[in-house]
mmCIF file of C-alpha atoms and ligand atoms in Angstrom:
data_model
loop_
_atom_site.group_PDB
_atom_site.id
_atom_site.type_symbol
_atom_site.label_atom_id
_atom_site.label_comp_id
_atom_site.label_asym_id
_atom_site.label_seq_id
_atom_site.Cartn_x
_atom_site.Cartn_y
_atom_site.Cartn_z
ATOM 1 C CA MET S 985 28.244 21.003 -16.904
ATOM 2 C CA ILE S 986 27.291 18.178 -14.565
ATOM 3 C CA ILE S 987 29.784 15.988 -13.346
ATOM 4 C CA ALA S 988 28.892 12.202 -10.987
ATOM 5 C CA VAL S 989 32.482 10.839 -10.471
ATOM 6 C CA ASP S 990 31.497 7.184 -8.492
ATOM 7 C CA GLY S 991 34.095 4.580 -7.338
ATOM 8 C CA PRO S 992 34.492 2.731 -4.050
ATOM 9 C CA ALA S 993 37.280 3.695 -1.205
ATOM 10 C CA ALA S 994 40.488 4.711 -1.997
ATOM 11 C CA SER S 995 40.171 4.901 -5.534
ATOM 12 C CA GLY S 996 41.229 8.186 -5.884
ATOM 13 C CA LYS S 997 38.135 9.379 -6.822
ATOM 14 C CA GLY S 998 38.192 12.682 -4.497
ATOM 15 C CA THR S 999 41.080 13.583 -5.968
ATOM 16 C CA ILE S 1000 39.999 13.658 -9.308
ATOM 17 C CA ALA S 1001 36.885 15.208 -8.597
ATOM 18 C CA ARG S 1002 38.812 18.027 -6.784
ATOM 19 C CA ALA S 1003 41.501 18.460 -9.809
ATOM 20 C CA LEU S 1004 38.764 18.672 -12.007
ATOM 21 C CA SER S 1005 36.763 21.032 -10.432
ATOM 22 C CA ARG S 1006 39.480 23.180 -10.672
ATOM 23 C CA HIS S 1007 40.377 22.276 -14.265
ATOM 24 C CA TYR S 1008 36.527 23.215 -15.261
ATOM 25 C CA SER S 1009 36.564 25.568 -12.344
ATOM 26 C CA LEU S 1010 32.255 23.820 -11.014
ATOM 27 C CA PRO S 1011 32.232 24.293 -7.180
ATOM 28 C CA HIS S 1012 32.630 20.444 -6.197
ATOM 29 C CA LEU S 1013 30.611 18.651 -3.452
ATOM 30 C CA ASP S 1014 31.891 15.229 -1.502
ATOM 31 C CA THR S 1015 28.788 13.390 -0.911
ATOM 32 C CA GLY S 1016 30.440 10.623 1.252
ATOM 33 C CA LEU S 1017 30.828 13.627 3.739
ATOM 34 C CA LEU S 1018 27.537 13.751 3.505
ATOM 35 C CA TYR S 1019 27.045 10.637 4.834
ATOM 36 C CA ARG S 1020 30.370 11.009 7.040
ATOM 37 C CA ALA S 1021 28.325 14.005 9.595
ATOM 38 C CA VAL S 1022 24.980 11.761 9.693
ATOM 39 C CA ALA S 1023 27.132 9.038 12.052
ATOM 40 C CA ALA S 1024 29.618 11.045 13.245
ATOM 41 C CA ALA S 1025 26.054 12.824 14.882
ATOM 42 C CA VAL S 1026 25.176 8.838 15.689
ATOM 43 C CA LEU S 1027 29.005 8.139 17.002
ATOM 44 C CA LYS S 1028 28.453 11.810 19.206
ATOM 45 C CA ASP S 1029 25.830 10.296 20.361
ATOM 46 C CA GLU S 1030 26.654 6.917 21.458
ATOM 47 C CA PHE S 1031 23.598 6.327 19.137
ATOM 48 C CA ASP S 1032 23.613 2.888 16.784
ATOM 49 C CA PRO S 1033 24.375 3.438 13.140
ATOM 50 C CA ALA S 1034 22.186 0.014 12.166
ATOM 51 C CA ASN S 1035 19.258 1.150 13.555
ATOM 52 C CA GLU S 1036 17.426 3.273 11.738
ATOM 53 C CA THR S 1037 15.967 5.939 12.672
ATOM 54 C CA ASP S 1038 19.370 6.708 15.197
ATOM 55 C CA ALA S 1039 20.640 7.093 11.798
ATOM 56 C CA VAL S 1040 17.371 9.524 10.570
ATOM 57 C CA SER S 1041 17.365 10.985 12.943
ATOM 58 C CA ALA S 1042 21.089 12.650 13.111
ATOM 59 C CA CYS S 1043 20.234 14.016 8.945
ATOM 60 C CA SER S 1044 19.776 17.083 10.027
ATOM 61 C CA PHE S 1045 23.466 18.642 11.220
ATOM 62 C CA ASP S 1046 24.972 22.217 10.649
ATOM 63 C CA ASP S 1047 26.906 22.273 7.378
ATOM 64 C CA TYR S 1048 29.895 23.795 9.984
ATOM 65 C CA THR S 1049 29.858 20.446 10.991
ATOM 66 C CA LEU S 1050 31.105 19.026 7.505
ATOM 67 C CA ASP S 1051 35.077 20.689 8.860
ATOM 68 C CA ASP S 1052 35.492 18.601 11.395
ATOM 69 C CA PRO S 1053 38.801 16.533 10.855
ATOM 70 C CA TRP S 1054 37.372 13.370 12.758
ATOM 71 C CA LEU S 1055 34.963 12.848 10.057
ATOM 72 C CA LYS S 1056 37.342 11.271 7.405
ATOM 73 C CA SER S 1057 38.195 9.097 10.356
ATOM 74 C CA GLU S 1058 38.373 5.089 9.284
ATOM 75 C CA GLU S 1059 35.549 5.013 12.378
ATOM 76 C CA VAL S 1060 33.219 7.021 10.953
ATOM 77 C CA GLY S 1061 34.257 6.131 7.283
ATOM 78 C CA LYS S 1062 33.051 2.496 8.277
ATOM 79 C CA ALA S 1063 28.972 3.634 10.360
ATOM 80 C CA ALA S 1064 28.773 6.627 7.190
ATOM 81 C CA SER S 1065 28.459 3.041 5.300
ATOM 82 C CA ILE S 1066 26.287 1.498 7.651
ATOM 83 C CA VAL S 1067 23.874 4.803 7.937
ATOM 84 C CA SER S 1068 24.515 4.953 4.432
ATOM 85 C CA ALA S 1069 22.153 1.741 3.769
ATOM 86 C CA HIS S 1070 19.417 2.661 5.428
ATOM 87 C CA PRO S 1071 16.973 4.266 2.868
ATOM 88 C CA LEU S 1072 15.786 7.098 4.937
ATOM 89 C CA VAL S 1073 18.944 8.379 5.399
ATOM 90 C CA ARG S 1074 19.328 8.534 1.603
ATOM 91 C CA ALA S 1075 16.270 9.851 1.233
ATOM 92 C CA ALA S 1076 16.645 12.566 4.245
ATOM 93 C CA LEU S 1077 20.084 13.798 2.060
ATOM 94 C CA LEU S 1078 18.771 13.406 -0.951
ATOM 95 C CA LEU S 1079 17.347 17.192 -2.318
ATOM 96 C CA ARG S 1080 20.958 18.683 -1.128
ATOM 97 C CA GLN S 1081 22.337 16.354 -3.612
ATOM 98 C CA LYS S 1082 19.791 17.619 -6.172
ATOM 99 C CA LYS S 1083 20.053 21.056 -5.799
ATOM 100 C CA PHE S 1084 23.781 21.541 -5.694
ATOM 101 C CA ALA S 1085 23.858 18.787 -8.683
ATOM 102 C CA HIS S 1086 21.356 21.391 -10.906
ATOM 103 C CA GLN S 1087 22.933 24.287 -9.394
ATOM 104 C CA ALA S 1088 23.048 27.019 -12.380
ATOM 105 C CA GLY S 1089 27.017 26.716 -13.965
ATOM 106 C CA GLY S 1090 27.201 22.814 -13.182
ATOM 107 C CA ALA S 1091 29.386 21.157 -10.375
ATOM 108 C CA VAL S 1092 31.860 18.027 -9.831
ATOM 109 C CA LEU S 1093 30.119 15.734 -7.522
ATOM 110 C CA ASP S 1094 31.814 12.507 -5.784
ATOM 111 C CA GLY S 1095 29.982 10.072 -4.026
ATOM 112 C CA ARG S 1096 28.668 6.076 -4.889
ATOM 113 C CA ASP S 1097 25.311 6.785 -7.109
ATOM 114 C CA ILE S 1098 26.096 10.095 -8.067
ATOM 115 C CA GLY S 1099 25.231 9.091 -11.956
ATOM 116 C CA THR S 1100 22.737 6.838 -11.293
ATOM 117 C CA VAL S 1101 20.331 8.728 -9.036
ATOM 118 C CA ILE S 1102 21.086 12.250 -7.919
ATOM 119 C CA ALA S 1103 22.637 12.973 -11.198
ATOM 120 C CA PRO S 1104 21.124 10.406 -14.218
ATOM 121 C CA ASP S 1105 21.399 13.616 -16.511
ATOM 122 C CA ALA S 1106 24.942 14.723 -16.217
ATOM 123 C CA ASP S 1107 26.999 16.051 -19.386
ATOM 124 C CA VAL S 1108 29.814 13.901 -18.535
ATOM 125 C CA LYS S 1109 29.767 9.738 -15.936
ATOM 126 C CA LEU S 1110 33.461 8.900 -14.404
ATOM 127 C CA TYR S 1111 33.403 5.585 -12.031
ATOM 128 C CA VAL S 1112 37.115 5.574 -10.358
ATOM 129 C CA LYS S 1113 38.098 1.823 -9.726
ATOM 130 C CA ALA S 1114 41.235 0.272 -8.850
ATOM 131 C CA THR S 1115 42.169 -2.923 -7.263
ATOM 132 C CA PRO S 1116 41.354 -3.248 -3.576
ATOM 133 C CA MET S 1117 45.079 -4.125 -2.471
ATOM 134 C CA ILE S 1118 45.984 -1.146 -3.623
ATOM 135 C CA ARG S 1119 43.691 0.926 -2.628
ATOM 136 C CA ALA S 1120 44.360 -0.951 0.830
ATOM 137 C CA GLN S 1121 48.314 -0.082 0.246
ATOM 138 C CA ARG S 1122 47.056 3.553 -0.861
ATOM 139 C CA ARG S 1123 44.958 3.592 2.701
ATOM 140 C CA HIS S 1124 47.284 1.953 4.552
ATOM 141 C CA MET S 1125 50.089 4.577 3.735
ATOM 142 C CA GLU S 1126 48.181 7.427 4.666
ATOM 143 C CA LEU S 1127 47.073 5.978 7.434
ATOM 144 C CA ARG S 1128 51.014 5.404 8.653
ATOM 145 C CA LYS S 1129 51.311 9.416 7.997
ATOM 146 C CA GLN S 1130 48.287 10.424 10.194
ATOM 147 C CA GLY S 1131 50.831 8.711 13.281
ATOM 148 C CA ILE S 1132 47.948 5.446 12.974
ATOM 149 C CA LEU S 1133 50.036 1.861 13.206
ATOM 150 C CA THR S 1134 47.831 -0.336 11.353
ATOM 151 C CA SER S 1135 48.441 -3.780 9.606
ATOM 152 C CA LEU S 1136 47.474 -3.895 5.700
ATOM 153 C CA ASP S 1137 45.795 -7.100 6.330
ATOM 154 C CA LYS S 1138 43.129 -5.394 8.931
ATOM 155 C CA VAL S 1139 43.008 -2.178 6.265
ATOM 156 C CA LEU S 1140 42.183 -4.747 3.450
ATOM 157 C CA ASN S 1141 39.729 -6.195 5.705
ATOM 158 C CA ASP S 1142 37.932 -3.275 6.556
ATOM 159 C CA ILE S 1143 38.262 -1.769 2.454
ATOM 160 C CA ARG S 1144 36.650 -5.274 1.218
ATOM 161 C CA ALA S 1145 33.838 -5.127 4.234
ATOM 162 C CA ARG S 1146 33.129 -2.105 2.858
ATOM 163 C CA ASP S 1147 32.913 -2.955 -0.585
ATOM 164 C CA GLU S 1148 30.078 -5.382 0.082
ATOM 165 C CA ARG S 1149 28.276 -3.746 2.189
ATOM 166 C CA ASP S 1150 27.923 -0.013 -0.645
ATOM 167 C CA ALA S 1151 27.399 -2.864 -3.519
ATOM 168 C CA LYS S 1152 24.709 -5.608 -2.040
ATOM 169 C CA ARG S 1153 22.798 -2.950 -0.334
ATOM 170 C CA ALA S 1154 19.032 -2.705 -1.894
ATOM 171 C CA ASN S 1155 18.965 1.219 -1.955
ATOM 172 C CA SER S 1156 21.533 2.402 -5.026
ATOM 173 C CA PRO S 1157 24.213 0.547 -4.332
ATOM 174 C CA MET S 1158 27.432 1.313 -5.567
ATOM 175 C CA VAL S 1159 27.337 -0.154 -8.708
ATOM 176 C CA PRO S 1160 28.423 1.353 -12.130
ATOM 177 C CA ALA S 1161 25.943 3.789 -14.528
ATOM 178 C CA ASP S 1162 24.873 2.173 -17.817
ATOM 179 C CA ASP S 1163 26.891 4.723 -19.996
ATOM 180 C CA ALA S 1164 29.681 5.871 -17.492
ATOM 181 C CA ALA S 1165 33.738 5.744 -18.385
ATOM 182 C CA MET S 1166 35.792 3.520 -16.641
ATOM 183 C CA LEU S 1167 39.106 4.656 -15.397
ATOM 184 C CA ASP S 1168 41.487 2.427 -13.660
ATOM 185 C CA THR S 1169 44.087 4.737 -11.570
ATOM 186 C CA SER S 1170 45.297 1.197 -10.302
ATOM 187 C CA PHE S 1171 48.357 1.576 -11.483
ATOM 188 C CA LEU S 1172 48.268 5.884 -12.448
ATOM 189 C CA SER S 1173 50.045 8.611 -10.096
ATOM 190 C CA ILE S 1174 47.501 11.137 -9.605
ATOM 191 C CA ASP S 1175 48.984 13.483 -12.336
ATOM 192 C CA ALA S 1176 48.310 10.760 -15.358
ATOM 193 C CA ALA S 1177 44.896 9.538 -13.363
ATOM 194 C CA VAL S 1178 43.663 13.563 -13.141
ATOM 195 C CA GLN S 1179 44.864 13.743 -17.370
ATOM 196 C CA ARG S 1180 43.094 10.816 -17.859
ATOM 197 C CA ALA S 1181 39.820 11.713 -15.768
ATOM 198 C CA VAL S 1182 40.226 15.347 -17.969
ATOM 199 C CA ALA S 1183 40.959 13.400 -21.361
ATOM 200 C CA LEU S 1184 37.744 11.192 -20.991
ATOM 201 C CA VAL S 1185 35.559 14.698 -20.050
ATOM 202 C CA GLU S 1186 36.947 16.525 -22.948
ATOM 203 C CA ALA S 1187 35.893 13.118 -25.065
ATOM 204 C CA ARG S 1188 32.046 12.953 -23.601
ATOM 205 C CA MET S 1189 32.127 16.414 -24.546
ATOM 206 C CA ALA S 1190 32.613 16.081 -27.907
ATOM 207 C CA ALA S 1191 30.916 13.770 -28.611
ATOM 208 C CA LYS S 1192 28.356 15.270 -27.261
ATOM 209 C CA ALA S 1193 28.131 18.567 -28.956
ATOM 210 C CA SER S 1194 29.462 15.918 -32.348
ATOM 211 C CA ALA S 1195 25.776 14.121 -31.865
ATOM 212 C CA ALA S 1196 23.786 17.906 -31.047
ATOM 213 C CA ALA S 1197 24.858 18.714 -33.963
ATOM 214 C CA ASP S 1198 23.816 16.287 -35.781
HETATM 215 O O1 C5P O 264 33.886 7.797 -0.875
HETATM 216 P P1 C5P O 264 33.410 8.825 1.505
HETATM 217 O O2 C5P O 264 34.240 6.874 1.917
HETATM 218 O O3 C5P O 264 33.692 8.602 2.373
HETATM 219 O O4 C5P O 264 31.811 7.494 2.001
HETATM 220 C C1 C5P O 264 31.613 6.845 2.895
HETATM 221 C C2 C5P O 264 30.749 5.660 3.184
HETATM 222 O O5 C5P O 264 29.279 6.991 2.642
HETATM 223 C C3 C5P O 264 30.595 5.048 1.328
HETATM 224 O O6 C5P O 264 31.484 4.213 2.436
HETATM 225 C C4 C5P O 264 29.317 5.210 1.334
HETATM 226 O O7 C5P O 264 28.622 4.038 2.247
HETATM 227 C C5 C5P O 264 28.808 5.905 1.839
HETATM 228 N N1 C5P O 264 27.974 6.824 0.621
HETATM 229 C C6 C5P O 264 26.949 7.119 -0.123
HETATM 230 N N2 C5P O 264 26.809 7.738 -1.293
HETATM 231 C C7 C5P O 264 27.623 7.824 -1.171
HETATM 232 C C8 C5P O 264 28.513 8.765 -0.743
HETATM 233 C C9 C5P O 264 29.323 7.783 0.383
HETATM 234 O O8 C5P O 264 26.294 5.721 0.008
HETATM 235 N N3 C5P O 264 27.668 8.795 -3.052
#
């Protein structure tokens, strides 16, 4: 079973994807980390994330770089949303993601274009969303826990700018697949959101089984 989980930053898609991976014992890929690895390499080399040639030259990173905690920083996240708009960067990372999705036994992937580009044939597609303010509050709290003091306004502006870049790019924009089930986590606890996600997966799989039986 392939489960595609898409949605904007801080919507809860990563937490939900990890929980689904545990629940169904499926391997999980956080595809945002791939774009973050490219961005981190670009920043380390003091290249320009907006320059496609610079960004493409950073696409052949080693797997161990995905464990670098710096990848999770706001600085790298912002640069990731810039490098990810380059068609050649997306092309360079495409096969790796498609292979992961289509491995024997299935997989859970989360990102922005899993249900639309990486695995349009996924058995289940979820699009996880939450209001920009609630996502900003979540991110603000996470940053405070890490000892990073910044204003809620700044975090909200950064989230809006990232949404805009991700949704408006010409290549593989962040958009729900036509057949995605929508999951709004704005007013759900983590446990409730995960339960809802499992219920949506079960409902999709049951509908598929009954369609196949007809
Ligand atoms: O999900 P995360 O915040 O780690 O993603 C970082 C950036 O990588 C996103 O803002 C987006 O621009 C890009 N991304 C993407 N396609 C994906 C996953 C992430 O364009 N499948």
